[in-house]
XYZ file of C-alpha atoms in Angstrom:
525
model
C -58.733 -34.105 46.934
C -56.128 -33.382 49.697
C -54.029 -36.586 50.683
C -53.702 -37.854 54.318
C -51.000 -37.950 56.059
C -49.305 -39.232 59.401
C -46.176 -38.055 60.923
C -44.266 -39.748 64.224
C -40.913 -40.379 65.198
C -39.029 -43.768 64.532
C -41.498 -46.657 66.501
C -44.003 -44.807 66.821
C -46.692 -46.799 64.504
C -46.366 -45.416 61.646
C -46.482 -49.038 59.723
C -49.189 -49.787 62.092
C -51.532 -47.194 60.369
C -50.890 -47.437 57.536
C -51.988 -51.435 57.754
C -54.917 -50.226 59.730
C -55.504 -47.890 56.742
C -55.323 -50.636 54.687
C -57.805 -53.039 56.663
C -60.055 -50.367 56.702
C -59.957 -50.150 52.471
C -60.513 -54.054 52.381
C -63.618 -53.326 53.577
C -65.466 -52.048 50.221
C -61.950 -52.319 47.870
C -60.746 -55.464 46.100
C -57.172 -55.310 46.948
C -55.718 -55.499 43.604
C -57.201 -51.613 43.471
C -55.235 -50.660 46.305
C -51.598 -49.856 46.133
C -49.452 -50.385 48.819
C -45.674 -48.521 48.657
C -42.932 -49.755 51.093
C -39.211 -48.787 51.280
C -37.523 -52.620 51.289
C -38.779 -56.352 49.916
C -38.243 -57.580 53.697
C -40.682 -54.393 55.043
C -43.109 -55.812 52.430
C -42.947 -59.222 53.317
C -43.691 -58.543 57.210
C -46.320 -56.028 56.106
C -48.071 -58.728 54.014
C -47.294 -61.584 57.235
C -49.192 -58.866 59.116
C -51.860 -57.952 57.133
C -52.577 -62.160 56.967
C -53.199 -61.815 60.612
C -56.067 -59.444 60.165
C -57.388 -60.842 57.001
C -56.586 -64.801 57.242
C -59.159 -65.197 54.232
C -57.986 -62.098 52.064
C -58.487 -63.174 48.410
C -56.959 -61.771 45.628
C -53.498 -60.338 44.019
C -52.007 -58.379 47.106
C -49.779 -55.217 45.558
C -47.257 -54.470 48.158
C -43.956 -53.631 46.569
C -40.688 -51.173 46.527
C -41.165 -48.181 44.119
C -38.700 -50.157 41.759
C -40.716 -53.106 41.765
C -43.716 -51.425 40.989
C -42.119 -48.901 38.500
C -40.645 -52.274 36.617
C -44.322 -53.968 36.664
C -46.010 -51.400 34.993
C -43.655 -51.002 32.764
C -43.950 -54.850 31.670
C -47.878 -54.839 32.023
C -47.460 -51.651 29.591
C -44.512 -52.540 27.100
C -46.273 -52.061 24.411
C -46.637 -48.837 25.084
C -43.395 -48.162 26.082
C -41.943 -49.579 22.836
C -44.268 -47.693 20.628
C -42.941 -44.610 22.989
C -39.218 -45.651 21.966
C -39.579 -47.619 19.071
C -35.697 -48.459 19.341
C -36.551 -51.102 21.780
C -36.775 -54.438 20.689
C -39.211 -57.093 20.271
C -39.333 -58.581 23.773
C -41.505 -60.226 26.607
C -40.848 -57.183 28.916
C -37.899 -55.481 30.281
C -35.109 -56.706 31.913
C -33.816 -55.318 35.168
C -29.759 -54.232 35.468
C -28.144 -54.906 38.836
C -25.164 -52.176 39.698
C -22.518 -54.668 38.648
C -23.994 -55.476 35.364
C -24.655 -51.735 34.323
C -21.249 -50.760 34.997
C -19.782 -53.425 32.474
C -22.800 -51.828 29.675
C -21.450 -48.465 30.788
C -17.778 -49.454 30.471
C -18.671 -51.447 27.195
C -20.324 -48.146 25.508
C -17.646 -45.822 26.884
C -14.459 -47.138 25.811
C -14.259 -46.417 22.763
C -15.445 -42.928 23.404
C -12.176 -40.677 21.783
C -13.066 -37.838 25.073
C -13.924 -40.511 27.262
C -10.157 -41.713 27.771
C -8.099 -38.116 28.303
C -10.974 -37.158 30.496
C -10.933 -39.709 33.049
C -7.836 -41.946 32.867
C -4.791 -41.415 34.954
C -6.821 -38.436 36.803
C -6.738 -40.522 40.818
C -9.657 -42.715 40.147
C -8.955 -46.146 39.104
C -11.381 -47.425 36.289
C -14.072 -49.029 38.625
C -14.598 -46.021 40.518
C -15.084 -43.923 37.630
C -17.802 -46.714 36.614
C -19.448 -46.597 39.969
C -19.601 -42.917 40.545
C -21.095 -42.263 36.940
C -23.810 -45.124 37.347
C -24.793 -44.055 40.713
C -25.214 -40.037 38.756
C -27.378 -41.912 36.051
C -29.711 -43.548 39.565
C -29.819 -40.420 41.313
C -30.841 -38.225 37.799
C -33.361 -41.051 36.666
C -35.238 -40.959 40.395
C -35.142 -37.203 39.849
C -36.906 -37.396 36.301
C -33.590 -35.441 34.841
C -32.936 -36.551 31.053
C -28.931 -37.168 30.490
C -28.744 -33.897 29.051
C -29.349 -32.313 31.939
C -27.117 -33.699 34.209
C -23.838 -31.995 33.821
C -25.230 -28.806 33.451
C -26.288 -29.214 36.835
C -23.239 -30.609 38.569
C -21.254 -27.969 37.173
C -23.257 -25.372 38.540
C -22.990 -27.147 41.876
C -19.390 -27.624 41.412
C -17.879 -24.500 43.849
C -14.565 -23.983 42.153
C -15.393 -22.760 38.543
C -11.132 -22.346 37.722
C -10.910 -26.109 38.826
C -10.834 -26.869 34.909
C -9.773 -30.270 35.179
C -12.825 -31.303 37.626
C -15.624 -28.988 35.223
C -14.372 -30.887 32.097
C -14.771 -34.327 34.319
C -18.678 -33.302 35.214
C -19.313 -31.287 31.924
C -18.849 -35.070 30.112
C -20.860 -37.378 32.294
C -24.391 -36.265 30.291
C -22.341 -37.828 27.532
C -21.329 -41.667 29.390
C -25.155 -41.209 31.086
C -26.521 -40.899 27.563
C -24.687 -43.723 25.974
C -25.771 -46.077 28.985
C -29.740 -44.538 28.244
C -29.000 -45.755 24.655
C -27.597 -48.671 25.055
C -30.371 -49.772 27.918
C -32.779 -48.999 25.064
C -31.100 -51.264 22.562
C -30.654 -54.236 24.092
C -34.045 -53.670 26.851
C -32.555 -54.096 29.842
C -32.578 -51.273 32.367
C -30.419 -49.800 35.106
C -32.398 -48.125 38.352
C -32.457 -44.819 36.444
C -33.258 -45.793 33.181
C -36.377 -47.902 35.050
C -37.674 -44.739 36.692
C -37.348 -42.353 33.503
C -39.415 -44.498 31.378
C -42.080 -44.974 34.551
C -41.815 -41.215 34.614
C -41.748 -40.139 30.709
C -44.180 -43.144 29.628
C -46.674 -44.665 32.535
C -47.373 -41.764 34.625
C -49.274 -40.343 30.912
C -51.145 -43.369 30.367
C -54.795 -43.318 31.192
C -55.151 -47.070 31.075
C -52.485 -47.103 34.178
C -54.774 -44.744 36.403
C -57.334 -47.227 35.722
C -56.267 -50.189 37.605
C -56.101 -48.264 40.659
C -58.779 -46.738 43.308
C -55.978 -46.093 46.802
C -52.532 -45.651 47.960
C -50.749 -46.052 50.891
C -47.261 -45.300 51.035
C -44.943 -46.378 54.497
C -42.068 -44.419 55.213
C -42.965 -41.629 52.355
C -39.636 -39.699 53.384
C -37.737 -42.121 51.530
C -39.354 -40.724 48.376
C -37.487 -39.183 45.144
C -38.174 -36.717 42.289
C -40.233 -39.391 40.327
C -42.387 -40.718 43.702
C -43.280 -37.118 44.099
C -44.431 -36.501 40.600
C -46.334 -40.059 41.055
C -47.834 -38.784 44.366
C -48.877 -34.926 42.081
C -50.917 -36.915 39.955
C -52.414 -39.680 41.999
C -54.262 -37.251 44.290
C -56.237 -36.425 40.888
C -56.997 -39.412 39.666
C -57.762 -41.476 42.595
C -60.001 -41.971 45.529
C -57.351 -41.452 48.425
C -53.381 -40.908 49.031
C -52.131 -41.901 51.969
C -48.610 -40.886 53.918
C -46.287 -42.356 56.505
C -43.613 -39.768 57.421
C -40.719 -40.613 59.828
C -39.207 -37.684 61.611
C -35.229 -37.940 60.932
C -35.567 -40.483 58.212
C -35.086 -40.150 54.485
C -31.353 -40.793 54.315
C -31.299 -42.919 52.043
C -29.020 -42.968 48.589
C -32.261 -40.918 46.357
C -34.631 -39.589 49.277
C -35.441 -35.835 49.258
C -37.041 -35.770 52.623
C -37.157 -32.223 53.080
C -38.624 -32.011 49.361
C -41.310 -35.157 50.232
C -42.032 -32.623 54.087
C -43.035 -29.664 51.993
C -45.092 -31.689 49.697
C -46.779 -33.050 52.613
C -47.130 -30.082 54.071
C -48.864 -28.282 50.861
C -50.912 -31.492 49.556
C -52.023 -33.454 52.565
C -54.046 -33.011 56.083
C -51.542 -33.622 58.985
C -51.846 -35.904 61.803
C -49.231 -36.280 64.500
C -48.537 -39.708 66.205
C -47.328 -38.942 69.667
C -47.000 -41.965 71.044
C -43.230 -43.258 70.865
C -43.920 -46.781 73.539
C -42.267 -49.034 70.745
C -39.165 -46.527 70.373
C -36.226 -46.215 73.184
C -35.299 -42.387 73.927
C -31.863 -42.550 72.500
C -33.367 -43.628 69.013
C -36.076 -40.807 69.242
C -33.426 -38.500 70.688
C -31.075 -39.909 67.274
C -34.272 -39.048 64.715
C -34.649 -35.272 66.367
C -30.610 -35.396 65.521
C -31.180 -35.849 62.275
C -33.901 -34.239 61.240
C -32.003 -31.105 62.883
C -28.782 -31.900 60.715
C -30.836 -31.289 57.280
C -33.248 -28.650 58.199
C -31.365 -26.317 61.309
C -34.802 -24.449 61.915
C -36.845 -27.958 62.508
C -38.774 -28.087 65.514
C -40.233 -30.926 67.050
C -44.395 -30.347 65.944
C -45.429 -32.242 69.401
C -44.319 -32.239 72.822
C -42.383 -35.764 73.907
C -43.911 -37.714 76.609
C -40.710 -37.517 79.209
C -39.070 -40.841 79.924
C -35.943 -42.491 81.257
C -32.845 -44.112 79.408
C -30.497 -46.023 81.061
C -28.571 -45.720 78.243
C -28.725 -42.034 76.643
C -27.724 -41.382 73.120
C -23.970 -39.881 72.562
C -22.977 -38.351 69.293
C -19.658 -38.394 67.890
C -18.899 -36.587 65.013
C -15.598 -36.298 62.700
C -14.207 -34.639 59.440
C -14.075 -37.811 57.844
C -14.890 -41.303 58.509
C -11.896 -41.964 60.387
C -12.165 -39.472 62.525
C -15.289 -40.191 63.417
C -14.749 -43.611 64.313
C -11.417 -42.847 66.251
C -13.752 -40.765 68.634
C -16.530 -44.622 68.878
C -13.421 -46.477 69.628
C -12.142 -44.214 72.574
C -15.547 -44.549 73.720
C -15.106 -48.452 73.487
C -11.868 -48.183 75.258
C -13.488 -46.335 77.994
C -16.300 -49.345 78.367
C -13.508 -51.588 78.488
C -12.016 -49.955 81.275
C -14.943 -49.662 83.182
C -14.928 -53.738 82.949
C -17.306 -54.294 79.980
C -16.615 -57.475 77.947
C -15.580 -56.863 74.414
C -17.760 -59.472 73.448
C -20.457 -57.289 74.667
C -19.757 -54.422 72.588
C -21.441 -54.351 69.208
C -20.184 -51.984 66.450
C -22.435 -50.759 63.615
C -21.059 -49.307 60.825
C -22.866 -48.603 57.009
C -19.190 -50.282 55.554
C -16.568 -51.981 56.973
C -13.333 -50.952 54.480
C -9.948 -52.406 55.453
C -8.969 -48.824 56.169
C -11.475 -49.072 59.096
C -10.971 -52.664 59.729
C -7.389 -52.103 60.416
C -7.798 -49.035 62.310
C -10.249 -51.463 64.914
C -7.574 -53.989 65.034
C -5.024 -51.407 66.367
C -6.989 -50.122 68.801
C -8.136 -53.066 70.379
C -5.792 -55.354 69.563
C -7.812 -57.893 68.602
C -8.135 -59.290 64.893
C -10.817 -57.984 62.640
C -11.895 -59.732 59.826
C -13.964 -58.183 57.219
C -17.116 -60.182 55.593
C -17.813 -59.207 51.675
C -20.672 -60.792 49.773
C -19.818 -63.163 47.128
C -19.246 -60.869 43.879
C -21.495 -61.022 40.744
C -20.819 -63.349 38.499
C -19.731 -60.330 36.012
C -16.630 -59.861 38.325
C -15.023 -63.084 37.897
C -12.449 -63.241 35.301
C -13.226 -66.439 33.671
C -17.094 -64.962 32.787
C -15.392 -61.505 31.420
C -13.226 -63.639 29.583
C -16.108 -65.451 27.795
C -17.827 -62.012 27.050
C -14.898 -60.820 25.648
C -15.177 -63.728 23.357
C -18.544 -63.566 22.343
C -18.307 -60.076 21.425
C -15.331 -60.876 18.992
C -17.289 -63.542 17.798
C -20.452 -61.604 17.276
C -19.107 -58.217 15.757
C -22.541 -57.590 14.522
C -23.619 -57.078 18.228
C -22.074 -53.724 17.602
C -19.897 -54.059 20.789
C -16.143 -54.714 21.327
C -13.598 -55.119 24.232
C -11.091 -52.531 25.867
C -7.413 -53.328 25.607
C -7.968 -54.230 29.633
C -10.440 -57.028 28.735
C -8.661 -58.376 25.926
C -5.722 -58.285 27.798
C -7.668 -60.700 30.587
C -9.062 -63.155 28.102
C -4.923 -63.814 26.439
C -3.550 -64.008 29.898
C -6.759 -66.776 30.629
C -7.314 -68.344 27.643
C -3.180 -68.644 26.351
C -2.150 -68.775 29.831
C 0.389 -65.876 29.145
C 1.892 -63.360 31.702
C 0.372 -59.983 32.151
C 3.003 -57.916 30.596
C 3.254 -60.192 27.504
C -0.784 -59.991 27.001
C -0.785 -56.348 27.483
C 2.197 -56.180 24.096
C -0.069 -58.987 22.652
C -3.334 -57.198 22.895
C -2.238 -53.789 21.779
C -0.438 -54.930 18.385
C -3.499 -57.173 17.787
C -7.182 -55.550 18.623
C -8.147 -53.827 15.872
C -10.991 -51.155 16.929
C -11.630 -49.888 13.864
C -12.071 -53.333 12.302
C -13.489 -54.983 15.591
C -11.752 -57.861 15.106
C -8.352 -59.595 15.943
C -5.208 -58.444 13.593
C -3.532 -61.998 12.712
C 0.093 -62.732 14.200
C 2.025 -60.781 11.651
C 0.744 -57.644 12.917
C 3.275 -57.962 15.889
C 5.656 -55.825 15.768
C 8.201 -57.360 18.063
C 7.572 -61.197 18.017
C 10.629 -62.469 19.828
C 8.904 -59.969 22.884
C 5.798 -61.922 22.907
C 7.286 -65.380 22.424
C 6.780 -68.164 19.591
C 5.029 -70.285 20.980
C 2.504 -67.723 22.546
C 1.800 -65.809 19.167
C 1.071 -69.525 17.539
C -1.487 -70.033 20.047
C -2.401 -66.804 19.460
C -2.959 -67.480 15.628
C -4.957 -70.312 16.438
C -7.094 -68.351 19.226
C -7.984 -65.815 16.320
C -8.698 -68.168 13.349
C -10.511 -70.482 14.854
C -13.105 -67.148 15.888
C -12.616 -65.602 12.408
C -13.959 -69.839 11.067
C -16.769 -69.234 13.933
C -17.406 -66.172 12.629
C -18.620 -67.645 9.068
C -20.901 -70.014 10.595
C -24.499 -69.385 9.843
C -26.469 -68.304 12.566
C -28.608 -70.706 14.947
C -32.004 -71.215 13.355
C -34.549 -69.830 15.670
C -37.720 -68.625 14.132
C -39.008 -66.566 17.714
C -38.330 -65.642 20.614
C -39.804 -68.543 22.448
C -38.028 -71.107 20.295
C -34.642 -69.228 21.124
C -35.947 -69.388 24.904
C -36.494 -72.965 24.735
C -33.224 -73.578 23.224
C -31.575 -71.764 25.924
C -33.212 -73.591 28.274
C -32.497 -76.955 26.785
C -28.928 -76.132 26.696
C -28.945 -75.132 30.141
C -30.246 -79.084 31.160
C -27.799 -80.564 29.307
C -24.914 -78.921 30.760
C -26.048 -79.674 34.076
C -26.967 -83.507 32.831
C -23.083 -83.087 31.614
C -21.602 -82.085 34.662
C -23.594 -84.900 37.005
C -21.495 -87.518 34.808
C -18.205 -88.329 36.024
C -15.491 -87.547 33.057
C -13.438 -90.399 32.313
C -11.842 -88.570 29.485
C -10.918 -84.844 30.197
C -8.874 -84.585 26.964
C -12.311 -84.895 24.870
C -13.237 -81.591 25.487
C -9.877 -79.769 24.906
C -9.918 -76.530 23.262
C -8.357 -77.241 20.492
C -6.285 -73.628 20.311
C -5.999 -73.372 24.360
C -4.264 -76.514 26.049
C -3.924 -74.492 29.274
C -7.490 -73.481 29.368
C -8.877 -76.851 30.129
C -5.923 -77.451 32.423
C -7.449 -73.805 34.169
C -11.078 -74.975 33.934
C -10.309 -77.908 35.798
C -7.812 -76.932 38.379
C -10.637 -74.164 39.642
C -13.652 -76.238 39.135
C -15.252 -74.047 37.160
């Protein structure tokens, strides 16, 4: 069975067929057999206002979802298979989904103590959070592709161009080793990063015949945002069910995984071919912008159809730089030449993917007006205080099998004993014991007068009040739901706590960390 589909430039109705398409399939097709595949939440949820239009009475569970949030429901409707697959996965509800922020901290937590991991990387012009982010985006991109850890730096140093550049092959050549420790560890503890999500989908559900049975149709919008594992989806769909059906922009696909030019020659082998012409909801310059682009990845593209001609008071101007900079020193000459002309700078709008400080500043000089630049809220994961309690509870817990880098222990002396920076840093590197995975006591110091008296007795009292902790028998909880409910119990309480007014601070002192309360208080945490 060859799949179907449609190809137009940006606004040209591409969504509209493929909601058409899906009318059409409501028709003789519950809708819980049809499966609809859209590139963002906020496309679904129009999709779904728009398919209400057409069916106001439409009954039924309604599956209209990313690729991640489908890939993560089958993988929860079929855990059991997935844990018989990898029997290292504990006894769960279902899996748990990693945001960026959180699998960086797994990846930093299963790294650290890795002895190549530390000459490799450190002191090489990355700082530590970069070297985090670039490896966890390697582990998306080779998960969406369906290639194992392994894999991976056999690839990137074959890409690599400069084969004497030792220090960068030895950098590449060990990040199949931090992508397999963050595949392990997402196994242990099951909760999964983006590309640990899309192996299993790939390795485990794509095999299962059970999976191919809930489903009769799909209909995917904007297909040229597809990766490796979509594809491979896509291969075997057209053999098990009834119809496959593809929305391809021209000059999309750009996004952090897409393979458009791999998804156009899919297409282009699998599928019949229909061209929407009709561009009446897209202005020229953004049809002239999607030709553009389309050109920049494949030189010998040609448009398949012939435009319908049509004015723009406004045609589309590209500007194009070496680097970022560059590129936007060319946009703001253009601004300065709007302003000349007598246009408002209020009625200028720039768009850019990231507004850095570098950039930000670089607006500011030019026009001479203040920039400021707006950054979401971090995750909670960032903020020192909740490092500071992880670093904790993994002292506490050594049998969690994890332990904290000199840089976190560091954060939780300077927060919880209110030291200085340098002082923790001595502290922290006489005192964590790696091997042991505990805290040396305050002997161990080898220069006490450095650290200060008073700081290594609240020191002492910091580590033997979690070696006393540590001797406590576990919380009785005889399942998973019980340890649920307790959580959640715990959780009302403390917000029942914090509605009460607290007439007497000093009650809930640490005993070993005076300043912490004095902290907790002063930041409202």
């Amino acid at each position: 069975m060859k799949g179907e589909a449609i190809i137009g430039l940006a606004g040209s109705g591409l969504t509209e067929s493929c909601l058409q398409r899906y009318h059409t399939l409501l028709q003789n097709h519950p809708p819980e057999r049809i499966q609809v595949l859209v590139r963002s939440q906020r496309q679904g949820e129009q999709f779904f206002q728009r398919l209400q239009a057409l069916e106001p009475h439409l009954i039924g569970p309604v599956r209209i979802e990313t690729f991640l949030g489908f890939a993560n429901r089958c993988l929860y409707e079929f855990w059991p298979q997935v844990r018989r697959h990898h029997p290292q996965i504990p006894a769960s509800f279902g899996p748990t989904v990693l945001q960026k922020d959180l699998t960086q901290q797994i990846l930093m937590e299963t790294c650290s103590l890795c002895p190549r991991h530390v000459p490799i990387y450190d002191h090489k012009g990355l700082k530590p959070y970069q070297v985090w982010d670039q490896i966890s985006s390697t582990a998306y991109i080779a998960g969406s592709a369906a290639i194992p850890p392994p894999e991976i730096s056999p690839r990137l140093v074959q890409a690599w161009p400069d084969a004497s550049d030792h220090r960068k092959v030895d950098q590449l050549g060990h990040v199949s080793c931090c992508v397999d420790r963050l595949y392990t560890a997402c196994l242990d503890l099951a909760s999964f990063d983006f590309g640990t999500l899309l192996l299993l989908f790939d390795q485990v559900i794509l095999d299962l015949p059970e999976f191919w049975q809930e489903l009769d149709h799909l209909i995917v919008d904007q297909a040229d945002e597809s990766f490796g594992v979509a594809l491979r989806f896509y291969d075997k769909a057209q053999a098990q069910l009834q119809s496959v059906y593809l929305a391809y922009t021209i000059g999309g696909g750009l996004s952090f995984t897409g393979v458009p030019d791999a998804v156009a020659s899919w297409i282009a082998d699998h599928c019949t071919c229909q061209y929407l012409e009709q561009t009446h909801k897209s202005a020229p310059a953004l049809t002239q912008l999607g030709i553009r682009l389309a050109e920049q990845m494949d030189p010998q593209f040609r448009l398949p159809f012939t435009l319908q001609p049509g004015s723009d008071p406004y045609p589309l101007e590209i500007l194009e730089g070496e680097t970022q900079l560059e590129a936007a020193e060319q946009m703001l000459g253009t601004v300065e030449k709007l302003r000349q002309e007598g246009v408002a700078t209020s009625e200028i709008a720039i768009l850019t993917p990231a507004l850095d400080t570098g950039l930000a500043l670089l607006i500011q000089k030019r026009m001479g007006e203040a920039v400021t630049v707006v950054r979401p809220f971090p995750a909670l994961i960032k903020y020192p205080l909740a490092r500071t309690f992880l670093t904790a509870a993994q002292l506490a817990h050594p049998h969690w099998g994890l332990f904290p880098s000199l840089s976190e222990g560091r954060l939780m002396l300077e927060i919880f004993l209110g030291m200085d920076p340098i002082r923790a840093q001595l502290l922290v590197e006489d005192t964590l014991d790696a091997n042991a995975k505990s805290l040396r006591p305050a002997e161990s110091v080898a220069y006490p007068e450095r650290i200060g008296f008073a700081n290594l007795e609240r020191y002492q009292s910091l580590a033997s009040w979690l070696q006393q902790y540590q001797s406590l028998p576990p919380p009785a909880c005889g399942s998973v739901l019980e340890l649920t409910l307790c959580s959640a119990t715990l959780a009302a309480l403390h917000q029942f706590r914090r509605s009460i007014p607290d007439t007497n601070p000093d009650r809930y002192r640490s005993p070993f960390s005076p300043h912490f309360s004095t902290t907790l208080r002063s930041r409202g945490d």
